[in-house]
Amino acid sequence: MTTALTTSEKRTLEACELDIEKGASMVGRAMQTIRDDRLYRATHKTFEAYCQERWKISRQHAHNKIAHTEVVAAITDQLPEMSTMVDKIPERATRQIRDLEPEQQAKVIEVASKQGTQVPTSKAVASAKEQLEDFLEGDDEEETEEAPSPSIILDDCNRSVPDHLSAHYELGARIASCARTLDATLRELNELGKLPGSEFLHVADLETRLRAAKKEIRDSRYWTACPRCDGSGKCDLCGFRRFIPVSSKGLLTQPEKDVLKCN
């Protein structure tokens, strides 16, 4: 692979480095562009070496900046009307909610923004996150208490799970449990990344991979019995599995979705 930069890449690198020198709010995005497009390759073999020699910062410090930008972008997508305020959220605050889903991140910031300051502080974000986690735990307890009788198992679409698919459904529940375990791992990684000596623990990279793994795990679980063959396994939609995983919801026709009445 060539190490030389094209004219366009050189201009992009110059613009990114100018943003970094100014200490602008675009530092994270500039770092991300340099890392993802390997704009450092003309002078350095690795992004880590580039960060250390060009900016005197660790690779982890750069990734923290990048992660901050990603969180801000995700929240802005969810709360476009609050974009001006969201842009001013400090990195210390966004670091606390990296382990949450974008919708949850936005909810935390929305709650934190109502705690008396123009821009949510790290303390306000921590408090709002704790409220959200308490709320989610409460939902889990209610779902456990109100679980249907074992003789009538209902799936995500509130449809009765056929007896011959009950094992598949139970496996789906275990798969969902694995995804929740990853949530706990993400939270712990985020905490470890704040401790001295964690420079070589590339938290941002690990978080990205774990989030992708969590989505893949969740998308593979049982969603509902195949509506096209009524769970007989005699159609091309379910691939003879007799059920539809979460990842296959998009393959349903509109009439099938209307029959299921399930998002």
Short mmCIF file of C-alpha atoms in Angstrom, two decimals, residues 82 85 96 107-132:
data_model
loop_
_atom_site.label_atom_id
_atom_site.label_comp_id
_atom_site.label_asym_id
_atom_site.label_seq_id
_atom_site.Cartn_x
_atom_site.Cartn_y
_atom_site.Cartn_z
CA MET A 82 -30.92 21.00 20.86
CA MET A 85 -26.41 23.03 23.37
CA GLN A 96 -20.07 8.70 31.05
CA LYS A 107 -32.66 10.79 26.94
CA VAL A 108 -29.92 11.29 29.53
CA ILE A 109 -28.87 14.61 28.00
CA GLU A 110 -32.48 15.73 27.73
CA VAL A 111 -33.01 15.05 31.44
CA ALA A 112 -29.65 16.55 32.43
CA SER A 113 -30.39 19.74 30.48
CA LYS A 114 -33.31 20.44 32.80
CA GLN A 115 -31.17 20.53 35.94
CA GLY A 116 -30.55 24.27 36.02
CA THR A 117 -27.52 24.87 33.79
CA GLN A 118 -27.40 26.00 30.17
CA VAL A 119 -25.11 23.09 29.28
CA PRO A 120 -25.34 19.77 31.16
CA THR A 121 -22.46 19.29 33.57
CA SER A 122 -20.71 15.99 34.18
CA LYS A 123 -22.49 15.74 37.53
CA ALA A 124 -25.89 16.38 35.95
CA VAL A 125 -25.25 13.75 33.27
CA ALA A 126 -24.20 11.20 35.90
CA SER A 127 -27.39 11.87 37.86
CA ALA A 128 -29.59 11.62 34.76
CA LYS A 129 -27.88 8.38 33.70
CA GLU A 130 -28.50 6.89 37.13
CA GLN A 131 -32.19 7.82 36.85
CA LEU A 132 -32.40 6.16 33.44
#
